[in-house]
Amino acid sequence: MNKIFDKLNPWLTKAYALGAALVLFEWDNETEAPEAASELTARAIEVLSNEYYETIINKDVKKLLNQLSEEKNLTDKERAILKDLKKQYESMEPIPPEEYQSYQGLIARAPSIWAKAKAADDYAMFAPTLKEIIDYQKKFIKYRLKAGKKKVHPYDLLLDDYEEGFTMKELDIFFERLKKEIVPLIQEVNAKKDKINKEYNYRNYPVEFQKTFNRKLAEHVGFDFGRGVIKESVHPFTTNLHNKDVRITTAYREHNLESALFSTIHESGHALYEMHIADELTATPAGTGTSMGMHEGQSRLFENNLGRSRAFWVPLFQNLKDTFPEQLADIDLDTFILGINKSSPSLIRTEADELTYSLHILIRYEIEKMIFEKDVDIDQLPKIWSKKYEEYLGVRPEKDSEGILQDIHWACGNFGYFPSYALGTAIAAQIYAHLKQVMPLDEHLKAGNFQPINDYLKEHIHRFGKTKTTNEILKDMMGEDFNPQYYIDYLKEKFEELYKDL
């Protein structure tokens, strides 16, 4: 190990420990903590956040970072950690510590305020908190831009926090391409939507039986319950402390069988990425997914490209029928496959079909640009949201819980995150095309054998953590950078085949 880098390790160790404590508070808040706990818990989070800030932002760490920037003999691991830590330092240092601490307390309280507003279908309950979060974000952006002395669009700075190298310029081109290619296909498929009857999905499915099957489903795709747990939350998510403690949640709906099935598969895809990070990287700044786009690339690969295929359900469908013998008595595998792939414009992003999904992301992307580039009135967001849903998807939310309040991301301060979902969905299609070339993918799925799939993903993607970028991983694995044409081709081929005889 580099001797200068060795001096950085005590700071990294302390930062990791504080970060782990904050992750545990976040997990507890979303899964187990009583409702009344949020305010006092937020105070503890504020104190820990301040400790974290001071552990990263201090003259000793700054000196070491400057020295290491001149070093030539760093390992790949050390270079990846240095790059991530420098980026983190540059984004945090311009922010006054008292404001950073106060903001962390705010976003610790905000999810419970959001959850109450969503349950009450009342955006007005959440709007003041959202405005406060956005005001902080805008103030922090100004600090960062002034310190960096760069002429960068405010929203581009947020995008870079999640997906380095993708600015509004690249994303505008990406989304315009999707609109041009996919919207006509959506219209064509939508004309046939009534020919697929999936009434079975909305029958009564007792939650306790759903839990039993979803645990088996997570195990089926490779989730290791010796190193992970699954709980419930309002909005499904994945978090981790290291590669031996990875946690996922799902949300069960008694009258919607698919909802938990596919959120469980999705979050398991995220979890496998974290479980497969190399031991020498885990619990370091380089010991997580290389980008949110690549992370979503894993979850969407499992959820859609694999999870909605007929081959995937061959070894599972009878087990599902045995779990719900009355509800699925009249449903065969082919009917089920058509049902889980039915495309119909809808209101809820997390339950959107593959074909319309990226339009949900486009709407959020355009609204976030309005917030940070045009200073839109926060009170007008529900109307803007509804208008865009009507324009792009032909549906209009009747209540806030199925509109502006459906996602938790803004309550957590995660602006700039949403575009990664669309990028990740396109990355997933690219990886899926590659997997079909390098292995008998359908045969593995039909046999219920995820070992060769997970081994390949671990070897070529997961184990590297942040030591490779998204494009470096794709280039090394399949010889080319990110290419959204795979996604477009995948959707066209799949839905033309599914709907050709209807």
Coordinates of C-alpha atoms in Angstrom, one line a residue, residues 60-318:
D60 CA -5.5 16.7 7.3
V61 CA -7.7 14.9 4.7
K62 CA -7.3 17.8 2.3
K63 CA -3.5 17.7 2.6
L64 CA -3.5 13.9 2.0
L65 CA -5.8 14.2 -1.0
N66 CA -3.5 16.9 -2.6
Q67 CA -0.4 14.7 -2.0
L68 CA -2.1 11.6 -3.4
S69 CA -3.1 13.5 -6.5
E70 CA 0.6 13.7 -7.4
E71 CA 1.3 10.0 -6.7
K72 CA 1.9 7.7 -9.6
N73 CA 2.2 4.3 -7.9
L74 CA -1.4 3.8 -6.7
T75 CA -3.3 0.6 -7.1
D76 CA -6.6 0.5 -8.9
K77 CA -8.4 0.3 -5.6
E78 CA -6.5 3.3 -4.2
R79 CA -7.2 5.3 -7.4
A80 CA -10.9 4.5 -7.3
I81 CA -11.1 5.5 -3.6
L82 CA -9.1 8.7 -4.2
K83 CA -11.4 9.7 -7.1
D84 CA -14.6 9.1 -5.1
L85 CA -13.2 10.8 -2.0
K86 CA -12.0 13.9 -4.0
K87 CA -15.5 14.2 -5.6
Q88 CA -17.2 13.9 -2.3
Y89 CA -14.8 16.5 -0.8
E90 CA -15.4 19.0 -3.6
S91 CA -19.1 18.7 -3.2
M92 CA -19.2 19.0 0.6
E93 CA -16.4 21.4 1.5
P94 CA -18.1 24.5 0.1
I95 CA -21.2 23.8 2.4
P96 CA -21.0 25.4 5.9
P97 CA -21.1 22.5 8.4
E98 CA -24.0 23.9 10.4
E99 CA -26.1 24.0 7.1
Y100 CA -25.0 20.5 6.2
Q101 CA -26.0 19.2 9.6
S102 CA -29.4 21.0 9.5
Y103 CA -30.1 19.6 6.0
Q104 CA -29.3 16.0 7.1
G105 CA -31.8 16.4 9.9
L106 CA -34.4 17.7 7.5
I107 CA -34.1 14.8 5.1
A108 CA -34.2 12.4 8.1
R109 CA -37.6 13.9 9.0
A110 CA -39.0 14.4 5.5
P111 CA -39.8 10.7 4.6
S112 CA -42.2 10.4 7.5
I113 CA -43.9 13.7 6.5
W114 CA -44.1 12.4 2.9
A115 CA -45.6 9.1 4.0
K116 CA -48.3 10.8 6.1
A117 CA -49.1 13.2 3.1
K118 CA -49.2 10.2 0.7
A119 CA -51.6 8.3 3.1
A120 CA -53.8 11.4 3.3
D121 CA -53.6 12.2 -0.4
D122 CA -52.6 15.7 0.5
Y123 CA -49.7 17.3 -1.3
A124 CA -50.2 20.5 0.8
M125 CA -49.0 18.5 3.9
F126 CA -45.6 17.8 2.2
A127 CA -45.1 21.0 0.0
P128 CA -43.5 23.2 2.7
T129 CA -41.0 20.4 3.5
L130 CA -40.3 19.8 -0.2
K131 CA -39.7 23.6 -0.7
E132 CA -37.3 23.6 2.2
I133 CA -35.3 20.7 0.7
I134 CA -35.2 22.3 -2.7
D135 CA -34.1 25.7 -1.2
Y136 CA -31.3 23.9 0.6
Q137 CA -30.3 22.1 -2.6
K138 CA -30.2 25.4 -4.6
K139 CA -28.2 27.1 -1.9
F140 CA -25.7 24.1 -1.9
I141 CA -25.4 24.2 -5.7
K142 CA -24.5 27.9 -5.5
Y143 CA -21.8 27.2 -2.9
R144 CA -20.4 24.3 -5.1
L145 CA -20.4 26.3 -8.3
K146 CA -18.7 29.2 -6.7
A147 CA -16.0 27.0 -5.1
G148 CA -15.4 25.1 -8.4
K149 CA -15.4 28.3 -10.5
K150 CA -17.1 26.4 -13.2
K151 CA -19.9 27.5 -15.6
V152 CA -22.1 24.4 -15.1
H153 CA -25.9 24.2 -15.3
P154 CA -27.3 23.7 -11.7
Y155 CA -29.2 20.6 -12.7
D156 CA -26.1 19.1 -14.4
L157 CA -24.3 19.3 -11.1
L158 CA -27.0 17.1 -9.5
L159 CA -27.0 14.7 -12.4
D160 CA -23.2 14.3 -12.0
D161 CA -23.7 13.1 -8.4
Y162 CA -25.5 10.0 -9.7
E163 CA -24.3 9.5 -13.3
E164 CA -21.0 11.0 -14.1
G165 CA -20.7 12.0 -17.8
F166 CA -24.4 12.4 -18.5
T167 CA -25.5 16.0 -18.6
M168 CA -28.8 17.5 -19.8
K169 CA -27.3 17.6 -23.3
E170 CA -26.8 13.8 -23.4
L171 CA -30.0 13.0 -21.6
D172 CA -32.1 15.3 -23.9
I173 CA -30.7 13.4 -26.9
F174 CA -31.4 10.0 -25.2
F175 CA -35.0 10.8 -24.2
E176 CA -35.8 12.4 -27.6
R177 CA -34.5 9.2 -29.3
L178 CA -36.7 7.1 -27.0
K179 CA -39.8 9.3 -27.7
K180 CA -39.2 9.0 -31.5
E181 CA -38.7 5.3 -31.5
I182 CA -40.9 4.1 -28.7
V183 CA -44.0 6.3 -28.6
P184 CA -45.3 5.0 -32.0
L185 CA -44.9 1.4 -30.7
I186 CA -46.8 2.3 -27.5
Q187 CA -49.6 3.6 -29.5
E188 CA -49.7 0.5 -31.7
V189 CA -49.6 -1.8 -28.7
N190 CA -52.1 0.3 -26.7
A191 CA -54.7 -0.3 -29.4
K192 CA -54.6 -4.0 -28.5
K193 CA -54.4 -3.7 -24.7
D194 CA -58.0 -4.8 -24.2
K195 CA -57.3 -8.1 -25.8
I196 CA -55.2 -9.2 -22.8
N197 CA -57.3 -9.9 -19.8
K198 CA -55.3 -9.9 -16.5
E199 CA -58.2 -9.7 -14.1
Y200 CA -56.5 -12.6 -12.2
N201 CA -53.8 -10.2 -11.0
Y202 CA -56.3 -8.2 -8.9
R203 CA -58.0 -11.1 -7.1
N204 CA -57.4 -11.5 -3.3
Y205 CA -53.9 -12.6 -2.5
P206 CA -53.3 -12.8 1.3
V207 CA -50.2 -11.0 2.2
E208 CA -48.8 -13.8 4.4
F209 CA -48.8 -16.2 1.5
Q210 CA -47.2 -13.5 -0.7
K211 CA -44.4 -13.1 1.8
T212 CA -43.7 -16.9 1.7
F213 CA -43.5 -17.0 -2.1
N214 CA -41.5 -13.8 -2.4
R215 CA -38.8 -15.1 0.0
K216 CA -38.5 -18.2 -2.3
L217 CA -38.4 -15.9 -5.3
A218 CA -35.5 -13.9 -3.9
E219 CA -33.6 -17.1 -3.1
H220 CA -34.4 -18.4 -6.6
V221 CA -32.5 -15.5 -8.2
G222 CA -29.5 -15.8 -5.8
F223 CA -30.3 -13.6 -2.8
D224 CA -28.3 -15.0 0.1
F225 CA -30.3 -14.8 3.3
G226 CA -27.1 -15.6 5.2
R227 CA -25.9 -12.1 4.2
G228 CA -29.2 -10.3 3.7
V229 CA -32.7 -9.6 5.0
I230 CA -36.0 -8.6 3.4
K231 CA -38.6 -6.4 5.1
E232 CA -41.5 -4.2 4.2
S233 CA -41.6 -0.4 3.5
V234 CA -43.9 2.0 1.8
H235 CA -41.5 2.4 -1.1
P236 CA -39.2 -0.7 -1.9
F237 CA -35.5 0.0 -1.6
T238 CA -32.1 -1.7 -1.2
T239 CA -29.4 -0.6 1.2
N240 CA -26.2 -2.2 2.6
L241 CA -23.4 -1.8 5.2
H242 CA -21.0 -4.0 3.3
N243 CA -21.1 -7.1 1.0
K244 CA -22.1 -9.3 4.0
D245 CA -25.0 -7.2 5.1
V246 CA -27.3 -6.2 2.3
R247 CA -31.0 -5.3 3.0
I248 CA -34.0 -5.1 0.7
T249 CA -37.6 -4.2 1.2
T250 CA -40.8 -4.8 -0.8
A251 CA -44.4 -3.6 -0.5
Y252 CA -47.3 -6.0 -0.6
R253 CA -50.8 -5.3 -2.0
E254 CA -53.5 -7.7 -1.2
H255 CA -55.2 -7.1 -4.6
N256 CA -52.2 -6.8 -6.8
L257 CA -50.1 -10.0 -7.1
E258 CA -47.5 -8.5 -9.5
S259 CA -46.6 -5.6 -7.3
A260 CA -44.5 -7.5 -4.7
L261 CA -43.3 -10.1 -7.2
F262 CA -41.5 -7.7 -9.4
S263 CA -40.3 -5.3 -6.7
T264 CA -38.7 -8.3 -5.0
I265 CA -37.0 -9.4 -8.2
H266 CA -35.9 -5.7 -8.8
E267 CA -34.4 -5.2 -5.4
S268 CA -32.8 -8.6 -5.5
G269 CA -30.9 -7.4 -8.6
H270 CA -29.6 -4.4 -6.7
A271 CA -28.7 -6.6 -3.7
L272 CA -26.7 -9.1 -5.8
Y273 CA -24.6 -6.3 -7.1
E274 CA -23.6 -5.3 -3.5
M275 CA -23.2 -8.9 -2.3
H276 CA -20.8 -9.6 -5.2
I277 CA -18.5 -6.6 -4.5
A278 CA -14.9 -7.9 -4.0
D279 CA -14.0 -8.4 -0.3
E280 CA -11.0 -6.1 -0.6
L281 CA -13.3 -3.2 -1.8
T282 CA -16.3 -3.6 0.4
A283 CA -16.6 -1.1 3.3
T284 CA -14.5 1.5 1.3
P285 CA -15.7 4.4 -0.8
A286 CA -15.0 2.2 -3.9
G287 CA -17.0 -0.7 -2.5
T288 CA -20.4 -0.1 -4.1
G289 CA -21.9 0.0 -7.6
T290 CA -20.0 2.2 -10.1
S291 CA -23.0 4.4 -10.9
M292 CA -26.7 4.5 -10.3
G293 CA -27.2 3.7 -14.0
M294 CA -25.2 0.5 -13.7
H295 CA -27.0 -0.4 -10.4
E296 CA -30.4 0.1 -12.1
G297 CA -29.0 -1.9 -15.0
Q298 CA -28.7 -4.9 -12.7
S299 CA -32.1 -4.5 -11.0
R300 CA -34.0 -3.9 -14.3
L301 CA -32.1 -6.8 -16.0
F302 CA -33.5 -9.1 -13.3
E303 CA -36.9 -7.5 -13.1
N304 CA -37.7 -7.2 -16.8
N305 CA -35.4 -8.8 -19.2
L306 CA -35.1 -12.0 -17.1
G307 CA -38.1 -11.8 -14.8
R308 CA -40.8 -11.2 -17.4
S309 CA -39.5 -13.8 -19.8
R310 CA -41.4 -17.1 -20.2
A311 CA -38.2 -19.1 -19.5
F312 CA -37.9 -17.5 -16.1
W313 CA -41.3 -18.7 -15.0
V314 CA -41.1 -22.2 -16.3
P315 CA -39.6 -23.6 -13.0
L316 CA -41.6 -21.2 -10.8
F317 CA -45.2 -20.9 -12.1
Q318 CA -46.4 -24.2 -10.6

